[in-house]
Tab-separated table of C-alpha atoms and ligand atoms in Angstrom:
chain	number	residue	atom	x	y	z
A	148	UNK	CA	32.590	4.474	0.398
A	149	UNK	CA	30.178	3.208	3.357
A	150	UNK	CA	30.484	-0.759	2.980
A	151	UNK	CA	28.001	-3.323	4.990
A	152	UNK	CA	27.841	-7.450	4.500
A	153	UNK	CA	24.972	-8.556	5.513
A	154	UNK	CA	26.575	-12.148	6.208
A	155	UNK	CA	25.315	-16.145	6.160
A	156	UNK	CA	21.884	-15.049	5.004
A	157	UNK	CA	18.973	-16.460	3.005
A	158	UNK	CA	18.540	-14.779	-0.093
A	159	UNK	CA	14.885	-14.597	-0.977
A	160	UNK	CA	14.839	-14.508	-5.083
A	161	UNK	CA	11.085	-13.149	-5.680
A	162	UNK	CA	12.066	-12.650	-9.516
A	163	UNK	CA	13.559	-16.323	-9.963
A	164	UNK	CA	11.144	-17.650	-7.410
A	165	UNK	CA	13.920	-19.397	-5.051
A	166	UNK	CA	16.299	-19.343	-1.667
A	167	UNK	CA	19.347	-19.489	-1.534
A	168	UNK	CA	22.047	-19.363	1.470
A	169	UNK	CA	24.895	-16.149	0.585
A	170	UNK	CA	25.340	-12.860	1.696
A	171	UNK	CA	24.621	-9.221	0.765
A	172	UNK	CA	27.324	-6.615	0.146
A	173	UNK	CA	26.182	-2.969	0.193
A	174	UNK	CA	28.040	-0.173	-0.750
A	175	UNK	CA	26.575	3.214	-0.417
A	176	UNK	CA	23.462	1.969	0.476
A	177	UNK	CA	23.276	0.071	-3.044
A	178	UNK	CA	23.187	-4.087	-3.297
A	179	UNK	CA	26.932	-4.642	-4.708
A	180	UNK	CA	26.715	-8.517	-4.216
A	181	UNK	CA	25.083	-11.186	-3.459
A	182	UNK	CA	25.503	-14.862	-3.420
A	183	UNK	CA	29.263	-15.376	-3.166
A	184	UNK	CA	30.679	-11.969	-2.443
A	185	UNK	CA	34.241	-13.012	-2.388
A	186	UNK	CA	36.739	-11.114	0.338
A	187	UNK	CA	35.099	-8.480	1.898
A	188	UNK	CA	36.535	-5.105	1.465
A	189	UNK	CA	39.196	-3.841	3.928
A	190	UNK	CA	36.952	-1.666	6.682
A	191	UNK	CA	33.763	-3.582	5.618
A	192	UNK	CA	31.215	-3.546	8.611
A	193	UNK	CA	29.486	-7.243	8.880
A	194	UNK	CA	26.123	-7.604	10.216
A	195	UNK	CA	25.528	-11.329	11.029
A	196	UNK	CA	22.586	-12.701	9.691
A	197	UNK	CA	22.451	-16.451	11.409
A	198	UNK	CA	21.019	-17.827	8.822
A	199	UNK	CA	17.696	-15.750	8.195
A	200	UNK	CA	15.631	-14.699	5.459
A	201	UNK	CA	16.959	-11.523	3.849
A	202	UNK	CA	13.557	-10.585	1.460
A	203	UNK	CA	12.672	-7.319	-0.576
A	204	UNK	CA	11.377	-4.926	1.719
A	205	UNK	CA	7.752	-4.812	1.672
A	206	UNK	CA	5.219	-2.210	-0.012
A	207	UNK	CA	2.196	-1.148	1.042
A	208	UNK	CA	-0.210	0.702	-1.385
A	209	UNK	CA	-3.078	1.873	0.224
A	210	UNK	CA	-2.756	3.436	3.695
A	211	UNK	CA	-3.721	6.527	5.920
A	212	UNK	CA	-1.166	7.546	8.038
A	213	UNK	CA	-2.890	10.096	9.341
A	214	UNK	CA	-5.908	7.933	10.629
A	215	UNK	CA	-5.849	5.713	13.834
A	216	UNK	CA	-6.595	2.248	13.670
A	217	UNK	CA	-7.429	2.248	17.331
A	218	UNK	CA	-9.713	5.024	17.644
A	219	UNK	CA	-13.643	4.895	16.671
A	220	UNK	CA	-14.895	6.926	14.480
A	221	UNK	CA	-15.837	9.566	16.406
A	222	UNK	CA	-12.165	10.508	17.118
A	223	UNK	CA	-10.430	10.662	14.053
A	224	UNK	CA	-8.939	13.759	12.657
A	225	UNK	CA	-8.261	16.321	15.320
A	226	UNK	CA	-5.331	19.014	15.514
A	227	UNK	CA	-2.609	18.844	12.799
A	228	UNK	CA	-0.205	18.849	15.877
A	229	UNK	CA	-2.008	15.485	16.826
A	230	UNK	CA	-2.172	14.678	13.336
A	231	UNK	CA	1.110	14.708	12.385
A	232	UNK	CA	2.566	12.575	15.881
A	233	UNK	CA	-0.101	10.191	14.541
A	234	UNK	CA	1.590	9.773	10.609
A	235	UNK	CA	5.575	9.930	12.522
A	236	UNK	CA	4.171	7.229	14.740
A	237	UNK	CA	2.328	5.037	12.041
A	238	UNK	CA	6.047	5.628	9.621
A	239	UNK	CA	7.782	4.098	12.610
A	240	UNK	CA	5.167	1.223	12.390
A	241	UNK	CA	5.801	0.537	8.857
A	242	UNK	CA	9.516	-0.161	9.236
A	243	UNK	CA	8.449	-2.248	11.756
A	244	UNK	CA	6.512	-4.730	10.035
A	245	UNK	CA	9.551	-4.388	7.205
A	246	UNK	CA	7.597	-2.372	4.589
A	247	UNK	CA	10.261	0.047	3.356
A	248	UNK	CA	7.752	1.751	0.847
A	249	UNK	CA	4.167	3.150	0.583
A	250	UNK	CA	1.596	5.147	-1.132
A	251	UNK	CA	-0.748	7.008	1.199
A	252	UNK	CA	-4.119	7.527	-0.160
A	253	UNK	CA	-5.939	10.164	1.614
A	254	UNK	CA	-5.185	12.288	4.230
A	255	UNK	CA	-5.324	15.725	6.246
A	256	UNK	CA	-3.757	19.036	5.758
A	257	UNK	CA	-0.972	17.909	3.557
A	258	UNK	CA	0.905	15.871	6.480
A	259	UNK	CA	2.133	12.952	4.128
A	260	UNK	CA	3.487	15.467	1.329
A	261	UNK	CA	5.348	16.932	4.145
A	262	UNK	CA	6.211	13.567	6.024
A	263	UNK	CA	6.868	12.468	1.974
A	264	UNK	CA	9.829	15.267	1.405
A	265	UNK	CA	11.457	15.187	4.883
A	266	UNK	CA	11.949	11.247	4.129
A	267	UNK	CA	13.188	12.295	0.791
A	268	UNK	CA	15.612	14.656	2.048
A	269	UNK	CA	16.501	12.129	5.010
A	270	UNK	CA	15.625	14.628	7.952
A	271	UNK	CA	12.578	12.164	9.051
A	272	UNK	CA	12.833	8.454	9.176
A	273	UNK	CA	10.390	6.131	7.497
A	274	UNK	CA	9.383	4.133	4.431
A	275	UNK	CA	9.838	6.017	1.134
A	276	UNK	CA	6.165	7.420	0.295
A	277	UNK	CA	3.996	8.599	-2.702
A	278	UNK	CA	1.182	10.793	-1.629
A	279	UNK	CA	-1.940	12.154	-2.885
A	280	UNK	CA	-3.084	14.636	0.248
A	281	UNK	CA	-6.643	14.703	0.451
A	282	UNK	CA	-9.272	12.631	-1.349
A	283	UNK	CA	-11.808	13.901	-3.796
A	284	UNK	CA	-15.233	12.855	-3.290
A	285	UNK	CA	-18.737	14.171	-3.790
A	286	UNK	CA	-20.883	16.366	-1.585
A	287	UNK	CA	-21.662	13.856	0.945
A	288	UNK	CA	-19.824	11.062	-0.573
A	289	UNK	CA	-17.670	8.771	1.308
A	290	UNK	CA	-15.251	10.108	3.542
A	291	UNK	CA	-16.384	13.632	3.531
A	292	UNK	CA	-16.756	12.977	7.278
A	293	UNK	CA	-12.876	12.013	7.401
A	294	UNK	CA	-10.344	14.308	4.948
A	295	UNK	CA	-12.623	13.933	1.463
A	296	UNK	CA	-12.717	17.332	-0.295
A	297	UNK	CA	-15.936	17.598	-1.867
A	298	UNK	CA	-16.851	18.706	-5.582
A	299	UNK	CA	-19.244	18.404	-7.971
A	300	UNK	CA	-19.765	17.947	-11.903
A	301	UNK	CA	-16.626	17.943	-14.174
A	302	UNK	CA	-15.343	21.704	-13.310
A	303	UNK	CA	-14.985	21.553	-9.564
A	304	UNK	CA	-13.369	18.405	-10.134
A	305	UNK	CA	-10.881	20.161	-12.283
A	306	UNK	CA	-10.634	22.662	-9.612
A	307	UNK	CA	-9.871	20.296	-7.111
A	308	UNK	CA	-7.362	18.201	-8.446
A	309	UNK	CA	-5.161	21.190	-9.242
A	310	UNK	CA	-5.775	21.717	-5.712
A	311	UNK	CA	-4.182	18.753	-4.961
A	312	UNK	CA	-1.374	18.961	-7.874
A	313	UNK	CA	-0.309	22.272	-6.710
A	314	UNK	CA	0.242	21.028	-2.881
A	315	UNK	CA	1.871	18.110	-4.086
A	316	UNK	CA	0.120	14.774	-4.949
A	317	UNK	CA	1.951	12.241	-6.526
A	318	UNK	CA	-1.236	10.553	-7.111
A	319	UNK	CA	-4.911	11.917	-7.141
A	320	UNK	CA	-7.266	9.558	-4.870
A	321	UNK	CA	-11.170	10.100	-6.409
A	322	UNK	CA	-14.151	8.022	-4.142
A	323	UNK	CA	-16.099	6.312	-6.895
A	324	UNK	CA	-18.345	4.806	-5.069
A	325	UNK	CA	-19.590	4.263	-0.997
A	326	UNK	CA	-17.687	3.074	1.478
A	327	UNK	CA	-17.670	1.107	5.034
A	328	UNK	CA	-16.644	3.795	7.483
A	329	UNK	CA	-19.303	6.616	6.216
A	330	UNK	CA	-22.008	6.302	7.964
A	331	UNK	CA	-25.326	6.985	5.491
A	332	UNK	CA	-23.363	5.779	2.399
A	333	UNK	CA	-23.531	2.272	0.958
A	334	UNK	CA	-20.577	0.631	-0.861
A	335	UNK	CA	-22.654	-0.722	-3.832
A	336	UNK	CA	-23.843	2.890	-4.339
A	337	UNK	CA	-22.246	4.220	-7.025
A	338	UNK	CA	-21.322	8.472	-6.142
A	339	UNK	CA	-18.653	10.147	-8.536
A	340	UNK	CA	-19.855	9.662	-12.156
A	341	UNK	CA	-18.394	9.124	-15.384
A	342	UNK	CA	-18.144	12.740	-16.267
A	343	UNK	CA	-16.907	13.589	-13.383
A	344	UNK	CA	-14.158	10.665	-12.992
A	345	UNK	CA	-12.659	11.935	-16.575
A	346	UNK	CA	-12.390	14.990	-15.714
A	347	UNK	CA	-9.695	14.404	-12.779
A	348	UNK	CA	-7.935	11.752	-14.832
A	349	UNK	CA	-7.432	14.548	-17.641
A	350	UNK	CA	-5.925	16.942	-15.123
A	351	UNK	CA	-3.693	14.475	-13.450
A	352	UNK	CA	-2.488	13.017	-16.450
A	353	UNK	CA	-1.824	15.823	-18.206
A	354	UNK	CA	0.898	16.730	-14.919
A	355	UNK	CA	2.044	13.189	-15.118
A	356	UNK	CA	0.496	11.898	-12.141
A	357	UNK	CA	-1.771	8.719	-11.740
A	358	UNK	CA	-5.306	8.393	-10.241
A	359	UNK	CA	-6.416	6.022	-7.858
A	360	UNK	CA	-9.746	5.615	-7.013
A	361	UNK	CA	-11.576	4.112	-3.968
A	362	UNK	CA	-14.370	1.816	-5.885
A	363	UNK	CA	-16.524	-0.906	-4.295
A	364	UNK	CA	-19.699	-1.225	-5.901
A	365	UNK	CA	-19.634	-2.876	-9.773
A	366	UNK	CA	-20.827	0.471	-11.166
A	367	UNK	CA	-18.511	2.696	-9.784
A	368	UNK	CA	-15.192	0.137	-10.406
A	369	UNK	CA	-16.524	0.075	-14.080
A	370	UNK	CA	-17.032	4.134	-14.616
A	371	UNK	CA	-13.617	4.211	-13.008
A	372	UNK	CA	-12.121	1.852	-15.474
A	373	UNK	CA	-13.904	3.529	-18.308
A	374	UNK	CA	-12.310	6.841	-17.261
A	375	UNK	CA	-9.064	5.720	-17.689
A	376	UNK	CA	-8.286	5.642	-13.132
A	377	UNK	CA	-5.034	3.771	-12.794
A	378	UNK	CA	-5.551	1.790	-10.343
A	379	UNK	CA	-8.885	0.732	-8.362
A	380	UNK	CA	-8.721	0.254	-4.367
A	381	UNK	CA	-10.899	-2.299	-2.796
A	382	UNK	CA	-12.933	-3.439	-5.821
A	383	UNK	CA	-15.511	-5.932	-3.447
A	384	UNK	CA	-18.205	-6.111	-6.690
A	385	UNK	CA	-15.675	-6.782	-9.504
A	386	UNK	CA	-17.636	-8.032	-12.829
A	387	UNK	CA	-16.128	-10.206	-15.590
A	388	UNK	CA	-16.597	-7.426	-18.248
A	389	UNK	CA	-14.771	-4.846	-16.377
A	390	UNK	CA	-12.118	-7.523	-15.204
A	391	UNK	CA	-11.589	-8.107	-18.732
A	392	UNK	CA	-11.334	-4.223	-19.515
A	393	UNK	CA	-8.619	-3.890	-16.673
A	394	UNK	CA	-6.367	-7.094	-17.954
A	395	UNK	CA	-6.803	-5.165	-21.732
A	396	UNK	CA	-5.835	-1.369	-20.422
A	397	UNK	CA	-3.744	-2.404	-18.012
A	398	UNK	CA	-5.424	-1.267	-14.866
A	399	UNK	CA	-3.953	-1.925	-11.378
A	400	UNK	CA	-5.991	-3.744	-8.591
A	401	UNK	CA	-5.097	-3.147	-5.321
A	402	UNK	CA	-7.708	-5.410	-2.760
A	403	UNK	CA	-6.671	-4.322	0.386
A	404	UNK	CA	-8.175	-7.841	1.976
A	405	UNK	CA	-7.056	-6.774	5.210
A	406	UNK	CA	-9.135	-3.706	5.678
A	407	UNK	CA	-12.408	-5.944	5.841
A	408	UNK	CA	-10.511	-9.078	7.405
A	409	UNK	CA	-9.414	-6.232	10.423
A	410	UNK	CA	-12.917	-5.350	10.946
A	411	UNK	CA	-14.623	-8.427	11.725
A	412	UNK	CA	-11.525	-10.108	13.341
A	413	UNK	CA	-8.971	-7.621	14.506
A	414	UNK	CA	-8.752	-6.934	18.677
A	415	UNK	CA	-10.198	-3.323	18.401
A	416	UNK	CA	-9.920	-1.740	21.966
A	417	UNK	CA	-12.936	0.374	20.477
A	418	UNK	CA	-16.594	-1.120	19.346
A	419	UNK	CA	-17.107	-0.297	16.156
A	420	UNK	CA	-20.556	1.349	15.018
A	421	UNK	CA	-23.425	-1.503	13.771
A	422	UNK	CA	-22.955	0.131	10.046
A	423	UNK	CA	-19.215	-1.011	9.677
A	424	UNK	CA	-20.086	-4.319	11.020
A	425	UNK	CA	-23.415	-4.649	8.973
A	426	UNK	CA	-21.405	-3.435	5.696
A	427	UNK	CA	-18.307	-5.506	6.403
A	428	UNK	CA	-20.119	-8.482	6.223
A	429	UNK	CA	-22.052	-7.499	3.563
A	430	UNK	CA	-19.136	-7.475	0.933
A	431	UNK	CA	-16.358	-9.258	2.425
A	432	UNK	CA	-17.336	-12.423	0.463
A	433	UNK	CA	-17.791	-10.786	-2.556
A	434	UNK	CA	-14.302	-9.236	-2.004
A	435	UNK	CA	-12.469	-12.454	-1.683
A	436	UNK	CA	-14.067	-13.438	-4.813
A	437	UNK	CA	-13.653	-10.469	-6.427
A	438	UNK	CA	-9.861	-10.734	-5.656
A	439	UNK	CA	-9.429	-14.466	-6.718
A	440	UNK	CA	-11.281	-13.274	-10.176
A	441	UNK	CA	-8.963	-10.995	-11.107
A	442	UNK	CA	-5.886	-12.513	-9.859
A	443	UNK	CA	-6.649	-15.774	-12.497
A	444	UNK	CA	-7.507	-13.375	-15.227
A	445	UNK	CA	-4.663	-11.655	-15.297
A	446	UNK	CA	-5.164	-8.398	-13.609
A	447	UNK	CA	-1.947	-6.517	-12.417
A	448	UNK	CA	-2.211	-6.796	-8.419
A	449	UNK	CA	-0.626	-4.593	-6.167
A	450	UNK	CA	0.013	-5.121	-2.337
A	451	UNK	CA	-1.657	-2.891	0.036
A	452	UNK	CA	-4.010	-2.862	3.494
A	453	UNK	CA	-5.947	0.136	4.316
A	454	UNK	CA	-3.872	0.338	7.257
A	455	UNK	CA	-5.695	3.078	9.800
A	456	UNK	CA	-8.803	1.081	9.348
A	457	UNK	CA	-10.092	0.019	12.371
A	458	UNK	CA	-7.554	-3.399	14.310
A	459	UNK	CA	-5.407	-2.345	10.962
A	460	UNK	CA	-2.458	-0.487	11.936
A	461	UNK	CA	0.774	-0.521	9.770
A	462	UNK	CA	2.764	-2.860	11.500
A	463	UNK	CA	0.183	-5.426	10.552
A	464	UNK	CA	0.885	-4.873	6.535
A	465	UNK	CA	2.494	-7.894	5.897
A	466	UNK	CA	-0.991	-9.866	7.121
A	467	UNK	CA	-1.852	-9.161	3.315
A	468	UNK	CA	0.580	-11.425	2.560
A	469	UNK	CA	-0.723	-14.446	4.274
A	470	UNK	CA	-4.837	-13.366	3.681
A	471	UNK	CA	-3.808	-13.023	-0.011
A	472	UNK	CA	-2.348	-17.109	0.184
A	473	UNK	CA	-4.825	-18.312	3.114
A	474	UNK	CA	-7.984	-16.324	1.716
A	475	UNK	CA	-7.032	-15.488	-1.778
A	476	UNK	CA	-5.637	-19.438	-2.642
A	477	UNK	CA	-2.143	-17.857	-4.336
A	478	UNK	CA	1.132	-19.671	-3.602
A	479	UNK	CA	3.220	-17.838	-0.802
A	480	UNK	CA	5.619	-16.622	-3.898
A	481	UNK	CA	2.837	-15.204	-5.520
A	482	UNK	CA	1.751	-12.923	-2.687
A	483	UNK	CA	5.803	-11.828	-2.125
A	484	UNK	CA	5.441	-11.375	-5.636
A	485	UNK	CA	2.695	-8.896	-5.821
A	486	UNK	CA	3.988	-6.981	-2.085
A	487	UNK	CA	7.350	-6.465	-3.724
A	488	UNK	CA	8.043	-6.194	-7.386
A	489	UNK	CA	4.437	-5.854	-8.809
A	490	UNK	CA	3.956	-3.258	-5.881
A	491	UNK	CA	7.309	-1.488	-7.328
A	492	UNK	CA	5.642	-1.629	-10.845
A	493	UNK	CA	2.653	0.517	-9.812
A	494	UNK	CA	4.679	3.089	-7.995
A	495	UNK	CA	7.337	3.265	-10.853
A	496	UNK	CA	10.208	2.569	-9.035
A	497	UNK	CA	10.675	-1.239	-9.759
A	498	UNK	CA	14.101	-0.363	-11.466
A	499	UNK	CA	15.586	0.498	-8.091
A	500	UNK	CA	13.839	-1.366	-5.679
A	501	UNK	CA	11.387	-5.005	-5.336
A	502	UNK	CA	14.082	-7.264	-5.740
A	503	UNK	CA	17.529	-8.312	-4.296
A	504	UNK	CA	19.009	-7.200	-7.107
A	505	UNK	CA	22.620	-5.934	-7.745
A	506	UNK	CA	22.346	-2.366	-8.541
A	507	UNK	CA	19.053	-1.623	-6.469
A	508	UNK	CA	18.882	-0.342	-3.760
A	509	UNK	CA	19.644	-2.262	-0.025
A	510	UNK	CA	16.079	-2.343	1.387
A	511	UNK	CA	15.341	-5.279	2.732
A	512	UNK	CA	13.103	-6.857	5.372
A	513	UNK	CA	14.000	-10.063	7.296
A	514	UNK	CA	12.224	-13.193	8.446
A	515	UNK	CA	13.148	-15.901	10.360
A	516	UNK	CA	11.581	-18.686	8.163
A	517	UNK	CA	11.637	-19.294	4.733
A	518	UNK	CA	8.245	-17.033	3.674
A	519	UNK	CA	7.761	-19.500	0.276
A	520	UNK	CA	7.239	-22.362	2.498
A	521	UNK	CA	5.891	-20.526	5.593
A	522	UNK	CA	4.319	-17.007	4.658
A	523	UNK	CA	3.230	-16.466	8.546
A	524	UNK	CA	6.911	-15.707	9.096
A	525	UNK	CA	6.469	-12.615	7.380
A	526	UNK	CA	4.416	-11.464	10.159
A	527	UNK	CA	7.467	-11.557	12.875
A	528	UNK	CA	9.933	-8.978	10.844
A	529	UNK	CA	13.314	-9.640	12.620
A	530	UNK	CA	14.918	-6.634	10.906
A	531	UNK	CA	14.484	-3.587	8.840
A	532	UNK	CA	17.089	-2.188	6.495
A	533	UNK	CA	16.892	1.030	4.272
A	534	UNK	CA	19.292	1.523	1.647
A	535	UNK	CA	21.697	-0.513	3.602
A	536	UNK	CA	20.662	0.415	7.177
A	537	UNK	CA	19.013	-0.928	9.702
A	538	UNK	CA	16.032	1.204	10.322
A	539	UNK	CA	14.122	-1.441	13.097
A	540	UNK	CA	15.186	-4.442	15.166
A	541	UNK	CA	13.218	-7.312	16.935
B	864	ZN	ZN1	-8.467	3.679	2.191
C-alpha cells in the first residue's frame, strides 16, 4: 500500500465550515485520516506542510480548453495538432491554480473526450474532466464561428446530439441564446427555441447524460428551464419567475463572473474587437445581479469561469472565488462552498471528492492563508495534489 502524511497542516472543513491544525494520511491515493492520525505507518512518506491550508481541490465547470485566452478572435481554432498542445497546456494550467476537476463545455474535434479518457486511464496528466465535444447551436447562432455545430428545428437537433453521444459527451452543451464573442449576435437575443431545446434534452436524457446550455438573455434562460436543461451557463438576464422555476426543479446555475470580469479588466496582450467590449458592458451589471438573485433564492450554484475567454486562462479559476465574495457579497465559505462540494454535486461525483473527507479521494489544493478569512489566498496555489500526489508546486 502507497502511504503519504501530508503533515502540520490546516485542514480546511468546507462541510462543517471550519480550520483546524492536523494532518492528512493517504493511502492509495484515498484520505485515511485526518485530524490526529496517530503513528504513522512504518515506510510512510511525509510531506511537510508548515503550517498551510490543505483545501478541497477546486472545480471548474465551464471551460474551453481548446480555446486561447490570449489570442483574438481571429486566431482561434486552427490545426487539431495546435489544438490539442493548446487543451495539454491549459490541463497543466488547471493543476496549477489547484482545480483538480472540470467540465469542458464546448470544443473542437473531440480533443477533451480524448484528453478526458487518457486522464482516466492515467497516461495524460490533468484535472479529472467531463466533456461534451462540440456545442449545438443554430445556423448562425453563437459560436458557429468557434466549434458550434449547427442544426435546426427538433430533428436535426436529435441528429446532432446523437452526434455528440456517440463520440462521447458526458454532457450535451445547447446555445440558447447570443453571446459576447460572436460577432452579429446579441446576448439578449433569444436563438434555440423551445421545441428545439426539448428535443436535445429528450435524447440526452434518455442516454443518461445532462444538458447544459449557454443562456444569457431572460427568454432563452427561461425556454431552457422550461425544457428541462440541467444547468444554465452565464444567465446575465435572470427573472424572478424563472429563478423561482430553477429553486422548484432543481436547476443548476453556473455564472461564470469571471468571463465578463476578464474582459473589461484582464491584461489581454490582444485588443479585443469594439463588440465584446460594447456587449461586456452591456450585461455585466445585470450579471452580478442576476447572480446575487439566485444565490438568496436558493438556486443550486456551481463554480466555474469560462476560462479561454479572452485575459481568462485556467490558472486564473480560483478568481471566481474571490469575484463571487467581492462582487457577488457571499461569505468566503460560501464561495469554497459552491467551487468544491456544490461543484461535486453537479458533476455527480460529490461522494468521492469536494471535501476532506475520510474515504474520498486525496485531491487537494493548498493555500498559504486561511481562504475563510482571506479568499485572495486562493489565488497563490502553493501545491497541487491528485489522489494523493503532488501534481504542481509553487
Ligand atoms: Zn463558455
Amino acid at each position: 500500500m502507497k502511504q503519504v502524511c501530508f503533515k502540520n497542516a490546516n485542514i480546511v472543513d468546507v462541510l462543517e465550515g471550519r480550520c483546524f491544525a492536523g494532518d492528512a494520511l493517504v493511502e492509495d491515493g484515498r484520505i485515511a485520516a485526518v485530524g490526529e492520525v496517530g503513528p504513522l505507518p512504518e515506510g510512510c512518506r511525509v510531506v511537510e506542510m508548515g503550517g498551510q491550508y490543505l483545501a478541497p481541490g477546486a472545480f471548474n465547470c465551464h471551460t474551453h480548453i481548446t480555446i486561447s485566452s490570449d489570442a483574438d478572435m481571429g486566431l482561434i481554432g486552427g490545426s487539431d495538432a495546435r489544438l490539442t498542445l493548446l487543451a495539454i497546456q491549459s490541463l497543466q494550467g488547471f493543476l496549477k491554480a489547484g482545480v483538480t476537476f472540470i467540465r469542458d463545455v464546448g470544443g473542437y474535434s473531440g480533443i477533451d473526450i480524448l484528453l478526458r479518457d487518457e486522464i482516466r486511464a492515467g497516461r495524460v496528466q490533468g484535472p479529472d474532466m467531463l466533456a461534451c465535444g462540440r456545442c449545438i447551436c443554430i445556423t448562425g447562432g453563437h459560436s458557429w464561428t468557434l466549434c458550434g455545430l449547427q442544426a435546426d428545428g427538433a430533428e436535426e437537433m436529435r441528429k446532432a446530439t446523437r452526434d455528440q453521444l456517440r463520440a462521447g459527451a458526458d454532457w450535451i452543451k445547447v446555445i440558447a441564446t447570443g453571446g459576447i464573442m460572436t460577432k452579429g449576435v446579441e446576448p439578449g437575443a433569444q436563438q434555440m427555441d423551445l421545441e428545439e431545446m426539448e428535443a436535445v434534452v429528450r435524447e440526452a436524457h434518455k442516454c443518461g447524460a445532462k444538458v447544459c446550455s449557454h443562456a444569457q438573455g431572460a427568454s432563452g434562460i427561461r425556454d431552457s428551464v422550461r425544457a428541462g436543461i440541467d444547468s444554465i451557463e452565464h444567465g446575465c438576464y435572470l427573472d424572478g419567475e424563472t429563478i423561482s422555476r430553477m429553486v422548484e426543479q432543481g436547476t443548476w446555475f453556473c455564472p461564470t463572473l469571471a468571463a465578463s470580469h476578464f474582459i473589461l479588466y484582464g491584461d489581454s496582450p490582444v485588443k479585443q474587437p469594439d463588440y465584446v467590449i460594447r456587449k461586456t458592458k452591456a450585461v455585466i451589471d445585470s450579471h452580478i445581479r442576476s447572480f446575487k438573485d439566485a444565490y438568496a433564492a436558493g438556486v443550486k450554484i456551481c463554480m466555474g469561469t469560462d476560462a479561454g475567454t479572452p485575459s481568462n486562462p485556467p490558472e486564473n479559476s480560483c478568481s471566481e472565488y474571490v469575484l463571487m465574495v467581492e462582487k457577488g457579497g457571499l461569505t468566503p465559505l460560501e464561495a469554497l462552498r459552491i467551487g468544491t462540494i456544490e461543484s461535486a454535486k453537479l458533476c455527480g461525483v460529490e461522494e468521492s471528492l469536494g471535501s476532506i473527507t475520510p474515504g474520498k479521494r486525496a485531491c487537494f489544493a493548498v493555500y498559504r492563508d486561511d481562504p475563510l478569512q482571506t479568499i485572495a489566498t486562493v489565488t497563490d496555489n502553493r501545491m497541487t495534489i491528485k489522489d494523493g500526489e503532488i501534481v504542481y508546486r509553487a
